Short mmCIF file of C-alpha atoms and ligand atoms in Angstrom, two decimals:
data_model
loop_
_atom_site.label_atom_id
_atom_site.label_comp_id
_atom_site.label_asym_id
_atom_site.label_seq_id
_atom_site.Cartn_x
_atom_site.Cartn_y
_atom_site.Cartn_z
CA UNK A 153 -0.01 0.00 0.03
CA UNK A 154 2.72 2.30 0.77
CA UNK A 155 4.06 1.97 -2.59
CA UNK A 156 1.51 3.87 -3.95
CA UNK A 157 1.47 6.74 -1.35
CA UNK A 158 2.92 10.02 -2.74
CA UNK A 159 6.77 10.56 -2.06
CA UNK A 160 7.95 12.35 0.38
CA UNK A 161 11.19 15.11 0.01
CA UNK A 162 14.03 15.83 2.48
CA UNK A 163 16.44 18.26 2.15
CA UNK A 164 19.46 17.52 4.13
CA UNK A 165 21.53 20.96 5.26
CA UNK A 166 24.61 20.78 6.58
CA UNK A 167 26.28 17.70 8.01
CA UNK A 168 23.15 15.77 6.51
CA UNK A 169 24.78 14.77 2.95
CA UNK A 170 23.73 10.89 2.68
CA UNK A 171 20.14 9.56 2.78
CA UNK A 172 21.31 7.14 6.10
CA UNK A 173 17.86 6.64 7.08
CA UNK A 174 16.57 5.31 3.47
CA UNK A 175 16.56 1.71 2.14
CA UNK A 176 17.44 0.72 -1.75
CA UNK A 177 19.05 3.79 -2.06
CA UNK A 178 19.62 4.97 -6.22
CA UNK A 179 20.72 8.04 -7.78
CA UNK A 180 18.61 10.02 -10.04
CA UNK A 181 18.99 12.97 -12.58
CA UNK A 182 16.02 14.92 -13.06
CA UNK A 183 16.10 17.96 -15.76
CA UNK A 184 14.29 21.27 -14.86
CA UNK A 185 14.12 24.87 -16.69
CA UNK A 186 16.29 26.14 -14.48
CA UNK A 187 18.86 22.62 -14.22
CA UNK A 188 20.04 19.45 -13.69
CA UNK A 189 19.39 18.11 -10.09
CA UNK A 190 20.53 14.92 -8.37
CA UNK A 191 18.36 13.12 -5.98
CA UNK A 192 18.76 10.21 -4.11
CA UNK A 193 15.36 7.70 -4.29
CA UNK A 194 14.78 4.99 -1.15
CA UNK A 195 12.21 3.84 0.78
CA UNK A 196 11.98 4.43 4.96
CA UNK A 197 9.51 1.37 5.64
CA UNK A 198 8.06 0.94 2.23
CA UNK A 199 7.58 4.87 1.64
CA UNK A 200 9.28 6.59 -1.10
CA UNK A 201 11.39 9.28 -0.07
CA UNK A 202 13.55 11.64 -2.49
CA UNK A 203 16.88 13.34 -1.06
CA UNK A 204 18.78 16.43 -1.96
CA UNK A 205 21.58 17.88 -0.52
CA UNK A 206 20.93 21.00 -0.35
CA UNK A 207 25.27 21.87 -0.34
CA UNK A 208 25.98 18.96 -2.31
CA UNK A 209 27.81 15.44 -1.56
CA UNK A 210 31.10 16.83 -0.71
CA UNK A 211 29.95 19.99 0.83
CA UNK A 212 30.95 22.09 -2.21
CA UNK A 213 27.96 24.60 -3.10
CA UNK A 214 27.75 27.63 -0.60
CA UNK A 215 24.30 28.95 0.75
CA UNK A 216 24.36 32.07 -2.31
CA UNK A 217 25.30 29.50 -4.87
CA UNK A 218 22.52 27.54 -4.45
CA UNK A 219 19.96 26.97 -7.23
CA UNK A 220 17.27 27.15 -5.17
CA UNK A 221 14.42 26.96 -7.76
CA UNK A 222 16.26 24.16 -9.98
CA UNK A 223 16.02 22.30 -6.52
CA UNK A 224 12.83 22.63 -5.37
CA UNK A 225 11.37 22.33 -9.16
CA UNK A 226 12.99 18.59 -9.53
CA UNK A 227 11.49 17.66 -6.19
CA UNK A 228 8.02 19.13 -7.49
CA UNK A 229 8.97 17.27 -10.61
CA UNK A 230 9.14 13.97 -9.38
CA UNK A 231 5.79 14.14 -7.39
CA UNK A 232 6.78 15.27 -3.63
CA UNK A 233 4.42 17.27 -1.98
CA UNK A 234 5.87 17.30 1.20
CA UNK A 235 9.65 18.31 2.03
CA UNK A 236 11.17 18.13 5.19
CA UNK A 237 14.26 20.08 5.21
CA UNK A 238 17.28 20.12 7.75
CA UNK A 239 19.05 23.64 8.65
CA UNK A 240 22.40 23.91 11.05
CA UNK A 241 21.73 27.35 12.41
CA UNK A 242 22.98 29.30 15.17
CA UNK A 243 21.09 30.66 18.20
CA UNK A 244 20.55 34.65 18.54
CA UNK A 245 18.49 33.78 21.85
CA UNK A 246 20.52 32.46 24.87
CA UNK A 247 17.46 30.28 26.22
CA UNK A 248 18.08 28.21 23.09
CA UNK A 249 21.17 26.10 23.57
CA UNK A 250 23.30 24.19 21.10
CA UNK A 251 21.91 20.61 20.34
CA UNK A 252 18.23 22.04 20.58
CA UNK A 253 15.88 21.00 17.96
CA UNK A 254 13.55 24.31 16.63
CA UNK A 255 10.44 23.34 14.31
CA UNK A 256 10.63 27.06 12.72
CA UNK A 257 7.29 28.52 12.22
CA UNK A 258 8.12 32.20 11.21
CA UNK A 259 11.07 33.70 8.80
CA UNK A 260 12.60 36.86 8.96
CA UNK A 261 14.78 37.26 5.46
CA UNK A 262 17.72 39.15 5.22
CA UNK A 263 19.05 37.65 2.04
CA UNK A 264 19.89 39.60 -0.77
CA UNK A 265 21.00 38.08 -4.17
CA UNK A 266 18.21 35.16 -4.09
CA UNK A 267 15.46 34.64 -6.87
CA UNK A 268 12.33 34.09 -4.50
CA UNK A 269 9.89 33.03 -6.69
CA UNK A 270 8.90 30.76 -9.96
CA UNK A 271 6.84 33.57 -10.78
CA UNK A 272 8.73 36.56 -13.14
CA UNK A 273 6.82 36.81 -16.53
CA UNK A 274 2.93 35.87 -17.94
CA UNK A 275 1.54 35.96 -14.34
CA UNK A 276 1.58 38.35 -11.78
CA UNK A 277 1.72 36.23 -8.14
CA UNK A 278 1.86 36.86 -4.63
CA UNK A 279 1.20 33.94 -2.68
CA UNK A 280 0.02 34.08 1.15
CA UNK A 281 2.94 33.65 3.38
CA UNK A 282 1.61 34.33 7.04
CA UNK A 283 2.30 31.33 8.44
CA UNK A 284 4.87 29.75 5.82
CA UNK A 285 5.67 26.79 7.34
CA UNK A 286 3.21 23.36 7.35
CA UNK A 287 1.49 22.95 10.61
CA UNK A 288 0.95 19.58 10.03
CA UNK A 289 4.30 18.30 8.74
CA UNK A 290 5.82 20.50 12.29
CA UNK A 291 3.05 18.52 14.29
CA UNK A 292 4.88 15.26 12.99
CA UNK A 293 7.89 16.56 13.80
CA UNK A 294 6.90 17.66 17.27
CA UNK A 295 5.66 14.10 18.21
CA UNK A 296 8.86 12.33 17.02
CA UNK A 297 10.63 14.76 19.32
CA UNK A 298 8.58 13.92 22.06
CA UNK A 299 8.90 10.05 21.26
CA UNK A 300 12.53 10.27 21.88
CA UNK A 301 12.45 12.95 24.54
CA UNK A 302 14.55 15.65 22.53
CA UNK A 303 15.32 18.71 23.84
CA UNK A 304 13.08 21.00 20.96
CA UNK A 305 11.51 24.16 20.40
CA UNK A 306 7.95 23.84 18.95
CA UNK A 307 7.95 27.63 16.87
CA UNK A 308 10.59 30.02 16.68
CA UNK A 309 12.05 32.93 14.10
CA UNK A 310 14.39 31.70 11.72
CA UNK A 311 16.63 34.51 10.52
CA UNK A 312 17.66 33.99 6.97
CA UNK A 313 21.30 35.46 6.03
CA UNK A 314 22.87 35.71 2.62
CA UNK A 315 25.91 34.36 4.00
CA UNK A 316 28.35 33.22 3.40
CA UNK A 317 30.26 35.14 6.06
CA UNK A 318 28.97 34.64 9.74
CA UNK A 319 27.00 37.76 11.47
CA UNK A 320 28.66 40.61 13.07
CA UNK A 321 27.63 41.25 16.75
CA UNK A 322 25.84 44.59 15.85
CA UNK A 323 23.31 42.18 13.24
CA UNK A 324 22.63 39.41 15.75
CA UNK A 325 22.19 42.50 18.34
CA UNK A 326 19.62 43.53 15.86
CA UNK A 327 17.87 40.34 14.83
CA UNK A 328 17.27 39.56 18.50
CA UNK A 329 15.76 42.80 18.81
CA UNK A 330 13.56 42.12 15.64
CA UNK A 331 12.53 38.66 17.09
CA UNK A 332 14.67 36.08 15.68
CA UNK A 333 15.53 32.89 17.66
CA UNK A 334 17.93 31.47 14.91
CA UNK A 335 19.93 32.02 12.15
CA UNK A 336 20.89 30.42 9.07
CA UNK A 337 21.70 30.73 5.57
CA UNK A 338 19.85 28.49 3.46
CA UNK A 339 16.26 28.84 4.50
CA UNK A 340 14.98 31.19 2.09
CA UNK A 341 14.20 31.23 -0.67
CA UNK A 342 13.46 27.24 -0.38
CA UNK A 343 10.28 27.76 2.13
CA UNK A 344 9.17 30.41 -0.19
CA UNK A 345 9.47 28.44 -3.32
CA UNK A 346 8.12 25.44 -2.01
CA UNK A 347 5.10 27.11 -1.07
CA UNK A 348 4.26 29.04 -4.65
CA UNK A 349 4.45 25.39 -5.79
CA UNK A 350 1.99 24.07 -3.23
CA UNK A 351 4.12 22.09 -1.51
CA UNK A 352 4.13 21.81 1.80
CA UNK A 353 7.75 22.59 3.83
CA UNK A 354 8.78 22.19 7.28
CA UNK A 355 12.17 22.65 9.10
CA UNK A 356 14.13 20.63 11.69
CA UNK A 357 16.44 23.59 12.70
CA UNK A 358 19.28 22.39 14.54
CA UNK A 359 21.49 24.55 16.63
CA UNK A 360 24.97 23.76 16.62
CA UNK A 361 26.14 27.26 18.32
CA UNK A 362 25.62 30.35 19.97
CA UNK A 363 25.58 33.16 17.07
CA UNK A 364 28.04 36.07 16.96
CA UNK A 365 28.67 37.96 20.21
CA UNK A 366 26.30 35.60 21.91
CA UNK A 367 29.42 33.41 22.48
CA UNK A 368 32.44 35.06 22.54
CA UNK A 369 34.10 32.66 21.02
CA UNK A 370 35.14 32.51 16.98
CA UNK A 371 32.90 30.95 14.96
CA UNK A 372 33.98 28.52 12.39
CA UNK A 373 32.32 26.41 9.65
CA UNK A 374 34.06 23.53 11.38
CA UNK A 375 32.51 24.17 14.63
CA UNK A 376 28.82 23.69 13.05
CA UNK A 377 30.11 20.69 10.96
CA UNK A 378 31.27 18.78 13.74
CA UNK A 379 28.20 19.34 16.14
CA UNK A 380 25.89 18.44 13.17
CA UNK A 381 27.97 14.77 13.40
CA UNK A 382 27.28 14.50 16.98
CA UNK A 383 23.67 15.09 16.18
CA UNK A 384 23.43 12.63 13.37
CA UNK A 385 21.65 9.86 14.91
CA UNK A 386 19.08 11.32 16.47
CA UNK A 387 18.28 13.36 13.11
CA UNK A 388 18.40 9.81 11.50
CA UNK A 389 15.81 8.88 14.58
CA UNK A 390 13.66 11.61 13.77
CA UNK A 391 13.68 11.11 9.99
CA UNK A 392 12.85 7.57 10.52
CA UNK A 393 9.73 8.15 12.89
CA UNK A 394 8.31 10.99 10.71
CA UNK A 395 8.20 9.76 7.02
CA UNK A 396 5.97 6.73 7.62
CA UNK A 397 3.90 8.68 9.95
CA UNK A 398 2.79 11.62 7.26
CA UNK A 399 -0.64 10.53 5.85
CA UNK A 400 -1.06 10.28 2.44
CA UNK A 401 -3.95 13.18 2.02
CA UNK A 402 -3.06 16.76 3.26
CA UNK A 403 -5.03 18.39 6.13
CA UNK A 404 -3.30 21.71 5.57
CA UNK A 405 -3.91 25.14 3.66
CA UNK A 406 -0.05 24.22 2.14
CA UNK A 407 -1.68 23.27 -1.40
CA UNK A 408 -4.22 25.97 -1.43
CA UNK A 409 -2.13 28.92 -1.64
CA UNK A 410 -2.44 29.65 -5.41
CA UNK A 411 -5.95 28.45 -5.38
CA UNK A 412 -7.91 30.44 -3.12
CA UNK A 413 -7.74 32.54 -0.19
CA UNK A 414 -5.90 30.68 2.89
CA UNK A 415 -7.87 30.54 6.11
CA UNK A 416 -5.63 32.35 8.57
CA UNK A 417 -7.26 31.48 11.73
CA UNK A 418 -8.73 35.09 11.71
N1 HPA B 79 25.20 32.11 11.57
C1 HPA B 79 24.31 31.47 10.20
N2 HPA B 79 24.55 30.43 9.90
C2 HPA B 79 24.79 29.43 10.67
C3 HPA B 79 24.98 29.49 11.87
C4 HPA B 79 25.45 30.45 12.41
O1 HPA B 79 25.85 31.20 13.77
N3 HPA B 79 25.29 28.26 12.68
C5 HPA B 79 24.86 26.95 11.88
N4 HPA B 79 24.24 28.06 10.64
#
């Protein structure tokens, strides 16, 4: 029965380069209007999964060079309707400690050079982004966190920066005043593009460090990768638990973004 169910997409961020949570993995190449994308197709308890390594298998693609539109379109083209993304983040909030999982529910976008839309000609489209992350997927992720007793926060504001540099002390202070909780370089435009195609998208943000000026330590990419490595077993457990628990039919509004007004619980 699971064979006929819709495929799930997983985007692995820093530290999550291979889908160790799937069986029968094989590489597939997908052509899109924006370029070719390599995915790994496999199964989790019979459920079909397409995995994409956001930075490439060897972490060679920096945040500002990622072909976000090709990546999201490739997942869409192979029939994925729901995406779970992992994302290493720095904590802007002293109370959110390294090794905490954050199921983010909002973002602040400080990226500068990225194309955030599929609609640049022929049709003018303005999608609702009031609550950009899928609440149903986020609920399922939360249940997995509860099951494993992992430290997590449900809800949190993700600040997307352009990178590839880390932030200044003043930037982090400003983001904190604005209500940011965690900071990363890749969550936007991924979530926006997925939403434009009516796909569900949820992020498991993994806190690897305190952001600039919160920690007095100098930041390094190596520290981020090292901390992600320490969390890899937990991430695998979460994905193995979450993927089979995603129902085939959606009960959220993500698919309705382009068709009809979204009910924002007003
Ligand atoms: N800033 C931006 N991106 C990040 C950080 C950070 O401190 N940690 C992990 N990704």
